[in-house]
Tab-separated table of C-alpha atoms in Angstrom:
chain	number	residue	atom	x	y	z
M	181	MET	CA	23.781	-20.371	-27.044
M	182	SER	CA	26.354	-18.113	-25.408
M	183	GLU	CA	29.995	-19.129	-25.270
M	184	LYS	CA	31.093	-20.949	-22.123
M	185	TYR	CA	32.236	-18.708	-19.322
M	186	TYR	CA	35.492	-19.650	-17.604
M	187	PHE	CA	37.674	-18.118	-14.940
M	188	GLU	CA	41.301	-18.085	-16.033
M	189	GLY	CA	43.682	-19.313	-13.339
M	190	ASN	CA	47.424	-19.889	-13.401
M	191	THR	CA	46.779	-23.523	-14.351
M	192	GLY	CA	44.216	-22.769	-17.070
M	193	PRO	CA	40.430	-22.368	-17.206
M	194	TRP	CA	38.066	-23.138	-14.305
M	195	GLU	CA	34.351	-23.727	-14.628
M	196	LEU	CA	31.955	-21.969	-12.270
M	197	ILE	CA	29.077	-23.869	-10.662
M	198	VAL	CA	26.385	-21.811	-8.941
M	199	GLY	CA	23.087	-22.733	-7.344
M	200	LEU	CA	20.796	-20.150	-5.755
M	201	GLU	CA	18.397	-20.405	-2.825
M	202	VAL	CA	16.038	-17.447	-2.945
M	203	HIS	CA	13.993	-16.605	0.145
M	204	ALA	CA	10.949	-14.713	-1.106
M	205	GLN	CA	8.609	-13.246	1.507
M	206	VAL	CA	5.027	-14.173	0.714
M	207	SER	CA	2.795	-11.158	0.077
M	208	SER	CA	0.283	-11.595	2.881
M	209	GLN	CA	-1.202	-9.379	5.587
M	210	ALA	CA	-0.738	-12.147	8.171
M	211	LYS	CA	2.026	-14.594	9.074
M	212	LEU	CA	2.272	-18.224	7.994
M	213	PHE	CA	0.884	-19.745	11.199
M	214	SER	CA	-0.654	-16.787	13.068
M	215	GLY	CA	-2.819	-13.735	12.461
M	216	ALA	CA	-0.067	-11.255	13.431
M	217	PRO	CA	0.479	-8.489	10.822
M	218	THR	CA	3.537	-8.302	8.584
M	219	ALA	CA	3.942	-4.566	7.814
M	220	PHE	CA	7.525	-3.477	7.090
M	221	GLY	CA	9.136	-0.956	9.434
M	222	ALA	CA	6.797	-1.380	12.437
M	223	GLU	CA	8.071	-0.721	15.971
M	224	PRO	CA	10.018	-3.735	17.312
M	225	ASN	CA	7.950	-6.569	18.829
M	226	THR	CA	4.597	-4.980	17.935
M	227	GLN	CA	3.637	-7.664	15.392
M	228	VAL	CA	4.015	-10.831	17.430
M	229	ALA	CA	1.349	-13.405	18.259
M	230	PHE	CA	1.820	-15.880	21.108
M	231	VAL	CA	2.612	-18.669	18.645
M	232	ASP	CA	5.325	-16.524	16.998
M	233	ALA	CA	6.942	-16.076	20.407
M	234	ALA	CA	6.702	-19.845	21.047
M	235	MET	CA	4.583	-19.474	24.154
M	236	PRO	CA	3.755	-22.850	25.750
M	237	GLY	CA	0.563	-24.495	24.513
M	238	MET	CA	0.260	-22.372	21.373
M	239	LEU	CA	-0.536	-24.244	18.154
M	240	PRO	CA	0.159	-23.113	14.582
M	241	VAL	CA	-2.738	-22.686	12.122
M	242	ILE	CA	-1.864	-22.579	8.432
M	243	ASN	CA	-2.634	-19.368	6.483
M	244	ARG	CA	-4.623	-20.405	3.378
M	245	LEU	CA	-3.531	-17.339	1.388
M	246	CYS	CA	0.145	-18.232	1.857
M	247	VAL	CA	-0.541	-21.701	0.463
M	248	GLU	CA	-2.336	-20.159	-2.519
M	249	GLN	CA	0.592	-17.785	-3.132
M	250	ALA	CA	3.021	-20.725	-3.122
M	251	VAL	CA	0.867	-22.601	-5.659
M	252	LYS	CA	0.721	-19.513	-7.915
M	253	THR	CA	4.481	-19.154	-7.759
M	254	GLY	CA	4.862	-22.836	-8.559
M	255	PHE	CA	2.944	-22.294	-11.790
M	256	GLY	CA	5.189	-19.301	-12.535
M	257	LEU	CA	8.174	-21.641	-12.190
M	258	ASN	CA	6.663	-24.184	-14.608
M	259	ALA	CA	6.789	-26.590	-11.694
M	260	GLU	CA	4.907	-29.582	-10.308
M	261	ILE	CA	2.325	-28.746	-7.643
M	262	ASN	CA	2.205	-31.396	-4.934
M	263	LEU	CA	-1.312	-31.989	-3.611
M	264	VAL	CA	0.125	-33.449	-0.398
M	265	SER	CA	3.062	-31.870	1.392
M	266	ILE	CA	4.497	-32.117	4.889
M	267	PHE	CA	5.709	-29.503	7.361
M	268	ASP	CA	8.837	-30.441	9.288
M	269	ARG	CA	10.731	-29.044	12.218
M	270	LYS	CA	14.235	-27.857	11.342
M	271	ASN	CA	16.120	-27.732	14.588
M	272	TYR	CA	18.712	-25.108	15.311
M	273	PHE	CA	19.240	-22.739	18.156
M	274	TYR	CA	19.488	-18.991	17.774
M	275	ALA	CA	18.369	-16.336	20.211
M	276	ASP	CA	15.943	-14.906	17.644
M	277	LEU	CA	14.245	-18.279	17.075
M	278	PRO	CA	12.354	-18.718	20.368
M	279	SER	CA	10.937	-22.175	19.607
M	280	GLY	CA	14.410	-23.598	18.906
M	281	TYR	CA	13.185	-24.882	15.560
M	282	GLN	CA	11.882	-23.486	12.290
M	283	ILE	CA	8.730	-24.918	10.712
M	284	SER	CA	9.772	-25.699	7.150
M	285	GLN	CA	9.289	-28.362	4.495
M	286	PHE	CA	11.979	-30.923	3.783
M	287	GLN	CA	11.179	-34.214	2.068
M	288	LYS	CA	7.734	-33.316	0.674
M	289	PRO	CA	7.572	-29.639	-0.345
M	290	ILE	CA	4.459	-28.031	-1.801
M	291	VAL	CA	6.166	-27.377	-5.171
M	292	GLY	CA	8.508	-29.796	-6.935
M	293	LYS	CA	10.717	-29.569	-9.997
M	294	GLY	CA	10.364	-26.763	-12.530
M	295	HIS	CA	12.465	-24.411	-14.613
M	296	LEU	CA	13.074	-20.823	-15.656
M	297	ASP	CA	14.305	-19.667	-19.055
M	298	ILE	CA	16.641	-16.687	-18.784
M	299	GLU	CA	17.717	-14.262	-21.513
M	300	LEU	CA	21.326	-13.100	-21.744
M	301	GLU	CA	22.774	-9.902	-23.203
M	302	ASP	CA	24.028	-11.641	-26.356
M	303	GLY	CA	20.445	-12.649	-27.167
M	304	SER	CA	20.879	-16.304	-26.160
M	305	THR	CA	18.660	-18.091	-23.650
M	306	ARG	CA	19.458	-20.662	-20.957
M	307	ARG	CA	17.135	-22.994	-19.045
M	308	ILE	CA	17.852	-23.138	-15.305
M	309	GLY	CA	16.291	-25.993	-13.379
M	310	VAL	CA	14.292	-25.348	-10.215
M	311	THR	CA	14.629	-28.095	-7.626
M	312	ARG	CA	11.763	-27.130	-5.344
M	313	LEU	CA	9.791	-24.395	-3.622
M	314	HIS	CA	8.906	-24.927	0.002
M	315	LEU	CA	7.071	-22.844	2.558
M	316	GLU	CA	8.730	-21.966	5.828
M	317	GLN	CA	8.582	-19.384	8.591
M	318	ASP	CA	11.163	-16.625	9.015
M	319	ALA	CA	13.129	-16.093	12.239
M	320	GLY	CA	13.344	-12.887	14.270
M	321	LYS	CA	16.246	-10.477	14.227
M	322	SER	CA	19.080	-9.938	16.731
M	323	PHE	CA	20.724	-6.570	17.372
M	324	HIS	CA	24.195	-6.607	18.858
M	325	ASP	CA	25.120	-2.972	18.299
M	326	GLN	CA	22.496	-1.185	20.410
M	327	HIS	CA	24.130	-1.677	23.822
M	328	PRO	CA	27.724	-2.440	24.926
M	329	GLU	CA	26.700	-5.416	27.063
M	330	LYS	CA	23.309	-6.543	25.812
M	331	SER	CA	21.740	-7.920	22.663
M	332	TYR	CA	18.178	-7.080	21.658
M	333	ILE	CA	15.647	-9.244	19.847
M	334	ASP	CA	12.888	-8.106	17.468
M	335	LEU	CA	10.345	-10.857	16.728
M	336	ASN	CA	8.318	-8.888	14.172
M	337	ARG	CA	9.630	-11.093	11.365
M	338	ALA	CA	9.323	-14.321	13.373
M	339	GLY	CA	6.720	-16.459	11.642
M	340	VAL	CA	6.524	-14.379	8.451
M	341	ALA	CA	5.880	-16.717	5.504
M	342	LEU	CA	8.789	-17.351	3.149
M	343	MET	CA	8.962	-19.269	-0.097
M	344	GLU	CA	12.421	-20.805	-0.412
M	345	ILE	CA	13.027	-21.353	-4.120
M	346	VAL	CA	16.000	-23.618	-4.744
M	347	SER	CA	17.653	-23.807	-8.155
M	348	GLU	CA	19.610	-26.674	-9.610
M	349	PRO	CA	23.376	-25.969	-9.811
M	350	ASP	CA	22.905	-25.040	-13.478
M	351	ILE	CA	24.198	-21.467	-13.366
M	352	ARG	CA	27.582	-21.010	-15.042
M	353	SER	CA	28.377	-17.285	-14.895
M	354	PRO	CA	27.700	-14.197	-12.764
M	355	GLU	CA	25.572	-12.844	-15.640
M	356	GLU	CA	23.365	-15.947	-15.583
M	357	ALA	CA	22.931	-15.624	-11.804
M	358	ALA	CA	21.856	-11.992	-12.205
M	359	ALA	CA	19.468	-12.874	-15.053
M	360	TYR	CA	17.929	-15.707	-12.983
M	361	VAL	CA	17.236	-13.480	-9.976
M	362	LYS	CA	15.825	-10.701	-12.174
M	363	LYS	CA	13.562	-13.174	-13.974
M	364	LEU	CA	12.372	-14.715	-10.733
M	365	ARG	CA	11.708	-11.269	-9.284
M	366	ALA	CA	9.710	-10.269	-12.371
M	367	ILE	CA	7.599	-13.437	-12.079
M	368	VAL	CA	6.713	-13.133	-8.380
M	369	ARG	CA	5.902	-9.444	-8.817
M	370	ALA	CA	3.691	-10.183	-11.840
M	371	LEU	CA	1.912	-12.857	-9.795
M	372	GLY	CA	1.626	-10.608	-6.732
M	373	THR	CA	3.096	-13.342	-4.542
M	374	CYS	CA	6.141	-11.342	-3.334
M	375	ASP	CA	6.899	-7.622	-3.660
M	376	GLY	CA	10.519	-8.408	-4.571
M	377	ASN	CA	11.900	-5.500	-2.526
M	378	MET	CA	15.435	-6.745	-1.921
M	379	ASP	CA	16.422	-3.616	0.036
M	380	GLN	CA	13.643	-4.370	2.559
M	381	GLY	CA	14.608	-8.018	2.887
M	382	SER	CA	11.603	-9.340	0.947
M	383	MET	CA	13.997	-11.261	-1.300
M	384	ARG	CA	17.283	-12.596	0.001
M	385	VAL	CA	19.586	-14.935	-1.829
M	386	ASP	CA	21.926	-17.634	-0.547
M	387	VAL	CA	24.557	-18.187	-3.231
M	388	ASN	CA	26.255	-21.608	-3.451
M	389	VAL	CA	29.552	-21.361	-5.315
M	390	SER	CA	32.077	-23.982	-6.348
M	391	VAL	CA	34.633	-24.307	-9.121
M	392	ARG	CA	36.032	-27.236	-11.066
M	393	LYS	CA	38.235	-27.974	-14.014
M	394	PRO	CA	36.036	-28.280	-17.144
M	395	GLY	CA	34.406	-31.714	-17.157
M	396	ALA	CA	35.669	-32.682	-13.694
M	397	GLU	CA	33.562	-33.711	-10.672
M	398	MET	CA	31.729	-31.051	-8.694
M	399	GLY	CA	33.954	-29.155	-6.282
M	400	THR	CA	33.222	-28.424	-2.622
M	401	ARG	CA	30.876	-25.476	-2.367
M	402	ALA	CA	30.690	-22.500	-0.082
M	403	GLU	CA	27.373	-20.860	0.695
M	404	ILE	CA	27.199	-17.063	0.849
M	405	LYS	CA	24.224	-16.084	3.031
M	406	ASN	CA	21.603	-13.401	2.624
M	407	VAL	CA	22.892	-11.386	-0.331
M	408	ASN	CA	20.351	-8.647	-0.946
M	409	SER	CA	21.042	-7.115	-4.348
M	410	VAL	CA	21.728	-8.362	-7.854
M	411	LYS	CA	24.907	-6.300	-7.991
M	412	PHE	CA	26.195	-7.855	-4.757
M	413	ILE	CA	25.331	-11.359	-5.999
M	414	THR	CA	27.593	-10.948	-9.040
M	415	GLN	CA	30.346	-9.369	-6.956
M	416	ALA	CA	30.155	-12.158	-4.364
M	417	ILE	CA	30.341	-14.865	-7.050
M	418	VAL	CA	33.396	-13.319	-8.724
M	419	PHE	CA	35.221	-12.891	-5.414
M	420	GLU	CA	34.344	-16.350	-4.123
M	421	ALA	CA	35.291	-18.140	-7.346
M	422	THR	CA	38.604	-16.298	-7.477
M	423	ARG	CA	39.288	-17.135	-3.813
M	424	GLN	CA	38.579	-20.819	-4.336
M	425	ILE	CA	40.719	-21.023	-7.484
M	426	GLU	CA	43.667	-19.429	-5.690
M	427	ILE	CA	43.347	-21.938	-2.819
M	428	LEU	CA	43.129	-24.928	-5.158
M	429	GLU	CA	46.007	-23.781	-7.346
M	430	ASP	CA	48.138	-23.340	-4.218
M	431	GLY	CA	47.460	-26.988	-3.318
M	432	GLY	CA	44.837	-26.284	-0.659
M	433	GLN	CA	41.295	-27.611	-0.187
M	434	ILE	CA	37.956	-25.835	-0.088
M	435	VAL	CA	36.135	-26.085	3.235
M	436	GLN	CA	32.359	-26.542	3.103
M	437	GLU	CA	31.174	-23.522	5.024
M	438	THR	CA	28.737	-20.651	5.227
M	439	ARG	CA	30.199	-17.236	4.397
M	440	LEU	CA	29.006	-13.631	4.548
M	441	PHE	CA	29.436	-11.015	1.840
M	442	ASP	CA	30.946	-7.699	2.974
M	443	SER	CA	29.511	-5.233	0.447
M	444	ASN	CA	31.799	-2.410	1.637
M	445	LYS	CA	34.957	-4.394	0.890
M	446	GLY	CA	33.534	-6.595	-1.883
M	447	ILE	CA	34.755	-9.779	-0.171
M	448	THR	CA	33.294	-12.899	1.446
M	449	ARG	CA	34.389	-14.048	4.885
M	450	SER	CA	33.778	-17.176	6.912
M	451	MET	CA	30.674	-17.247	9.141
M	452	ARG	CA	30.401	-20.882	10.262
M	453	SER	CA	30.971	-24.401	9.027
M	454	LYS	CA	28.171	-25.479	6.705
M	455	GLU	CA	25.653	-27.844	8.213
M	456	ASP	CA	24.319	-30.842	6.321
M	457	ALA	CA	20.637	-31.785	6.442
M	458	HIS	CA	21.216	-34.388	9.169
M	459	ASP	CA	22.659	-31.678	11.419
M	460	TYR	CA	19.214	-30.071	11.566
M	461	ARG	CA	17.515	-33.299	12.766
M	462	TYR	CA	14.421	-32.775	10.604
M	463	PHE	CA	11.239	-34.526	11.639
M	464	PRO	CA	7.523	-33.990	10.744
M	465	ASP	CA	5.956	-31.273	12.877
M	466	PRO	CA	3.547	-33.105	15.234
M	467	ASP	CA	1.375	-29.982	15.542
M	468	LEU	CA	0.624	-29.805	11.812
M	469	PRO	CA	-1.104	-32.538	9.814
M	470	PRO	CA	-0.047	-33.156	6.196
M	471	LEU	CA	-1.096	-30.248	3.981
M	472	VAL	CA	-3.647	-31.659	1.531
M	473	ILE	CA	-4.956	-29.379	-1.213
M	474	GLU	CA	-7.695	-30.161	-3.730
M	475	ALA	CA	-6.871	-30.575	-7.411
M	476	ALA	CA	-9.938	-28.505	-8.349
M	477	TRP	CA	-8.706	-25.586	-6.226
M	478	VAL	CA	-5.241	-25.793	-7.798
M	479	GLU	CA	-6.810	-25.795	-11.271
M	480	GLU	CA	-8.925	-22.775	-10.347
M	481	ILE	CA	-5.741	-20.932	-9.318
M	482	ARG	CA	-4.063	-21.866	-12.602
M	483	LYS	CA	-6.988	-20.597	-14.666
M	484	ASN	CA	-6.904	-17.202	-12.957
M	485	LEU	CA	-3.170	-16.530	-13.240
M	486	PRO	CA	-2.236	-13.118	-14.651
M	487	GLU	CA	-0.136	-12.832	-17.797
M	488	LEU	CA	3.435	-13.786	-16.915
M	489	PRO	CA	6.595	-12.116	-18.291
M	490	ASP	CA	7.360	-14.834	-20.886
M	491	ALA	CA	3.809	-14.710	-22.264
M	492	LYS	CA	3.828	-10.907	-22.261
M	493	LYS	CA	7.167	-10.891	-24.088
M	494	ALA	CA	5.810	-13.268	-26.738
M	495	ARG	CA	2.693	-11.122	-27.154
M	496	LEU	CA	4.701	-7.917	-27.600
M	497	MET	CA	6.920	-9.616	-30.183
M	498	THR	CA	3.948	-11.050	-32.075
M	499	SER	CA	1.591	-8.071	-31.882
M	500	TYR	CA	4.126	-5.293	-32.512
M	501	ASP	CA	7.029	-7.053	-34.189
M	502	LEU	CA	9.381	-5.921	-31.415
M	503	PRO	CA	12.860	-7.500	-31.256
M	504	ALA	CA	13.350	-10.097	-28.513
M	505	TYR	CA	15.879	-7.870	-26.753
M	506	ASP	CA	13.444	-4.930	-26.579
M	507	ALA	CA	10.579	-7.156	-25.431
M	508	SER	CA	12.727	-8.770	-22.707
M	509	LEU	CA	13.646	-5.408	-21.219
M	510	LEU	CA	10.084	-4.104	-21.426
M	511	VAL	CA	8.711	-7.058	-19.412
M	512	SER	CA	11.600	-7.190	-16.931
M	513	GLU	CA	9.553	-5.222	-14.371
M	514	ALA	CA	5.786	-5.012	-14.042
M	515	GLU	CA	5.993	-1.205	-13.829
M	516	ILE	CA	8.051	-0.977	-17.033
M	517	ALA	CA	5.629	-3.197	-18.934
M	518	SER	CA	2.706	-1.181	-17.632
M	519	TYR	CA	4.392	2.093	-18.669
M	520	PHE	CA	4.972	0.767	-22.191
M	521	GLU	CA	1.411	-0.457	-22.636
M	522	SER	CA	-0.049	2.745	-21.185
M	523	THR	CA	2.049	4.868	-23.558
M	524	LEU	CA	0.881	2.753	-26.460
M	525	LYS	CA	-2.712	3.151	-25.303
M	526	PHE	CA	-2.402	6.959	-25.242
M	527	SER	CA	-0.857	7.023	-28.731
M	528	ASN	CA	-3.169	7.738	-31.652
M	529	ALA	CA	-1.610	4.947	-33.709
M	530	GLN	CA	-1.052	1.610	-31.959
M	531	ASP	CA	0.887	-0.050	-34.745
M	532	ALA	CA	4.319	-1.683	-34.906
M	533	LYS	CA	6.059	1.551	-35.925
M	534	THR	CA	4.664	3.468	-32.953
M	535	ALA	CA	5.422	0.572	-30.592
M	536	LYS	CA	9.045	0.544	-31.762
M	537	MET	CA	9.303	4.318	-31.315
M	538	ILE	CA	7.976	4.024	-27.753
M	539	SER	CA	10.387	1.180	-27.039
M	540	ASN	CA	13.322	3.198	-28.403
M	541	TRP	CA	12.429	6.231	-26.308
M	542	MET	CA	11.930	4.173	-23.160
M	543	LEU	CA	15.092	2.067	-23.504
M	544	GLY	CA	17.096	5.095	-24.655
M	545	GLU	CA	16.330	8.577	-23.351
M	546	LEU	CA	13.959	7.613	-20.537
M	547	PHE	CA	16.089	4.852	-18.958
M	548	ALA	CA	19.268	6.928	-19.315
M	549	THR	CA	17.637	9.882	-17.559
M	550	LEU	CA	16.129	7.681	-14.843
M	551	ASN	CA	19.539	6.137	-14.174
M	552	ARG	CA	21.226	9.509	-14.118
M	553	GLU	CA	18.655	10.828	-11.621
M	554	ASN	CA	18.576	7.534	-9.656
M	555	LYS	CA	14.798	7.247	-10.053
M	556	THR	CA	12.483	4.368	-10.810
M	557	ILE	CA	10.086	4.482	-13.734
M	558	SER	CA	7.216	5.015	-11.290
M	559	GLU	CA	8.910	8.268	-10.250
M	560	SER	CA	9.329	9.596	-13.778
M	561	PRO	CA	7.934	13.138	-14.204
M	562	ILE	CA	7.229	12.186	-17.831
M	563	THR	CA	4.081	10.089	-17.633
M	564	PRO	CA	3.040	7.592	-20.346
M	565	GLU	CA	0.484	10.116	-21.617
M	566	LYS	CA	3.169	12.813	-21.931
M	567	LEU	CA	5.610	10.510	-23.723
M	568	ALA	CA	2.833	9.512	-26.126
M	569	GLY	CA	2.216	13.225	-26.733
M	570	LEU	CA	5.886	13.820	-27.564
M	571	ILE	CA	5.934	10.938	-30.032
M	572	GLN	CA	2.743	12.252	-31.581
M	573	GLU	CA	4.413	15.636	-32.197
M	574	MET	CA	7.202	13.840	-34.077
M	575	ASN	CA	4.817	11.676	-36.054
M	576	ASN	CA	2.762	14.623	-37.262
M	577	GLY	CA	5.887	16.523	-38.293
M	578	THR	CA	5.633	19.316	-35.708
M	579	ILE	CA	9.170	18.673	-34.430
M	580	SER	CA	12.144	16.684	-35.679
M	581	GLY	CA	13.688	13.769	-33.798
M	582	LYS	CA	16.628	15.961	-32.827
M	583	MET	CA	14.344	18.673	-31.449
M	584	ALA	CA	12.329	16.000	-29.634
M	585	LYS	CA	15.356	15.194	-27.472
M	586	ASP	CA	15.532	18.830	-26.349
M	587	VAL	CA	11.782	18.850	-25.701
M	588	PHE	CA	12.118	15.606	-23.715
M	589	LEU	CA	14.665	17.206	-21.370
M	590	LEU	CA	12.437	20.258	-20.884
M	591	MET	CA	9.480	17.966	-20.164
M	592	TRP	CA	11.584	16.177	-17.538
M	593	GLU	CA	12.621	19.454	-15.893
M	594	THR	CA	9.235	21.203	-15.973
M	595	SER	CA	6.704	18.321	-16.066
M	596	LYS	CA	4.968	20.222	-18.908
M	597	THR	CA	3.565	18.513	-21.996
M	598	ALA	CA	5.319	18.500	-25.357
M	599	PRO	CA	2.737	20.829	-27.051
M	600	GLU	CA	3.089	23.344	-24.200
M	601	ILE	CA	6.882	23.439	-24.539
M	602	ILE	CA	6.816	23.561	-28.340
M	603	GLU	CA	4.429	26.516	-28.205
M	604	GLU	CA	6.337	28.366	-25.483
M	605	LYS	CA	9.739	27.922	-27.140
M	606	GLY	CA	8.542	28.430	-30.729
M	607	LEU	CA	9.968	25.059	-31.753
M	608	LYS	CA	7.516	24.125	-34.496
M	609	GLN	CA	9.259	22.472	-37.382
M	610	VAL	CA	9.305	24.411	-40.685
M	611	SER	CA	8.022	22.306	-43.591
M	612	ASP	CA	7.390	25.144	-46.067
M	613	ASN	CA	9.294	24.366	-49.301
M	614	GLY	CA	9.681	28.045	-50.180
M	615	VAL	CA	11.218	28.951	-46.819
M	616	ILE	CA	13.622	25.982	-46.932
M	617	LEU	CA	14.653	26.679	-50.552
M	618	ALA	CA	15.437	30.293	-49.672
M	619	VAL	CA	17.859	29.164	-46.981
M	620	ILE	CA	19.397	26.527	-49.282
M	621	ASP	CA	19.991	29.138	-51.975
M	622	LYS	CA	21.609	31.456	-49.463
M	623	VAL	CA	23.948	28.716	-48.187
M	624	MET	CA	24.952	27.776	-51.750
M	625	ALA	CA	25.611	31.393	-52.654
M	626	GLU	CA	27.879	31.808	-49.640
M	627	ASN	CA	29.854	28.623	-50.421
M	628	PRO	CA	30.397	28.513	-54.207
M	629	GLN	CA	33.646	26.507	-53.991
M	630	MET	CA	31.980	23.841	-51.831
M	631	VAL	CA	29.157	23.595	-54.329
M	632	GLU	CA	31.675	23.122	-57.135
M	633	ASP	CA	33.580	20.485	-55.139
M	634	PHE	CA	30.364	18.583	-54.405
M	635	LYS	CA	29.337	18.591	-58.022
M	636	SER	CA	32.803	17.323	-58.988
M	637	GLY	CA	32.316	14.235	-56.818
M	638	LYS	CA	33.007	15.089	-53.171
M	639	ASP	CA	29.745	13.519	-51.935
M	640	LYS	CA	30.696	13.785	-48.291
M	641	LEU	CA	30.103	17.532	-48.471
M	642	PHE	CA	26.357	16.853	-48.532
M	643	GLY	CA	26.372	16.640	-44.745
M	644	PHE	CA	28.013	20.062	-44.587
M	645	PHE	CA	25.156	21.603	-46.595
M	646	VAL	CA	22.515	19.876	-44.446
M	647	GLY	CA	24.188	21.206	-41.335
M	648	GLN	CA	24.429	24.752	-42.692
M	649	VAL	CA	20.784	24.811	-43.770
M	650	MET	CA	19.648	23.423	-40.431
M	651	LYS	CA	21.796	26.028	-38.685
M	652	GLY	CA	20.320	28.749	-40.865
M	653	MET	CA	16.852	27.617	-39.812
M	654	GLN	CA	17.831	27.483	-36.132
M	655	GLY	CA	17.249	23.732	-36.044
M	656	LYS	CA	13.581	24.041	-37.025
M	657	GLY	CA	13.829	22.805	-40.611
M	658	ASN	CA	12.152	19.539	-41.575
M	659	PRO	CA	15.168	17.218	-42.040
M	660	GLY	CA	13.452	15.064	-44.653
M	661	LEU	CA	12.459	18.037	-46.783
M	662	ILE	CA	15.885	19.652	-46.416
M	663	ASN	CA	17.516	16.473	-47.726
M	664	ASP	CA	15.145	16.165	-50.680
M	665	LEU	CA	15.365	19.830	-51.704
M	666	LEU	CA	19.150	19.972	-51.304
M	667	LYS	CA	19.564	16.956	-53.582
M	668	GLU	CA	17.494	18.734	-56.224
M	669	ARG	CA	19.398	22.012	-55.939
M	670	LEU	CA	22.854	20.409	-55.974
M	671	LYS	CA	22.268	18.355	-59.109
């Protein structure tokens, strides 16, 4: 287990308590209670059915696919699936919520308690409880900056299906919060139940933060609404915890409220006082009967689930003897896992050694270059087949590992294959003993004092000779052979 994370205040350590409410948009072509489309980026108010606009006399009709997606996600959360759940009306009044209430689930959600296991950088794991997953409809969007005197409303998102996934307040550090969101995102993407695109609003996170002295009662929490990136979540938590500690140490009290995160300034600021459940006056929606699903259907969904990140990680560790850290990173995104398995498929040898080489190249050179170029792995000009080709050239002794890094960069810049670049640049590794020995003899003849010093016990000079021979062969010498032949000659 990792060491406990504390914030240091003027009066000593403070413990952080965080719970997350993730709003994940259900991957569906239609809304939760209407047949209106859900495409991102459409012209305002072009994807609105009468029921989404709360026209009189319109009745909601549940979208079966959205229910199925919620059940799938429930299995991904290791959670209870409730065969009977209830839709409620959550009453609040915003201009972009034309009905004056949101159809949600309160006392009887479709998914009950579950958990996620998260991996931390030090190799430890933590289990974070999941309180519930409930289905609800999204609201529309208000624009206050399009006209000096008017506000505009776009109802395209009104009625879009959301899964609100509520965690227990088990998170104890910003790192754990980030790991939880990343793990959840990997799961819903693997299941195909949410695309996880936080920059498009498909996943938004409400962050509940409080602090307390170690072992003390829970403190009053503040909720930070709609944080849309993992980086901002960690920044918001650090700022909010620090703010609360300063207030408490100055003798003040924390106000239960909803706050917004200003990503430009890296601060949270008050939005409104936080409502309690009774403020929303929940009651069962009279237009929707209880949602009853058949156990056989739920079992059918369970049987057809795709491989989830935890299972994939275990398989990679078992099949290819990969370290847990490598396997965790490789399954963190569906595209990364797919890239790894495709590269392995294109490799001639699909053994543990090759798998580790692919992992090292992906987590090292490839990720570093992607980050530097601000690209995703799907945008990499080096395809899995090309990376497999580069590794093959190393395995068969055509190029050294050092030369492979140069070839990798040329592959990135030109999109050519490793054999094409090796041929064009004349980079084939020299493994001819006679050629290597000739260079070794020349280097020794030019450095007689160094040879004498080495033979008298200055072992560190061996690296000098390796470097000189490699230089004399313009970097094309086989490093293994150079080492072996040098040791013989310098005896």
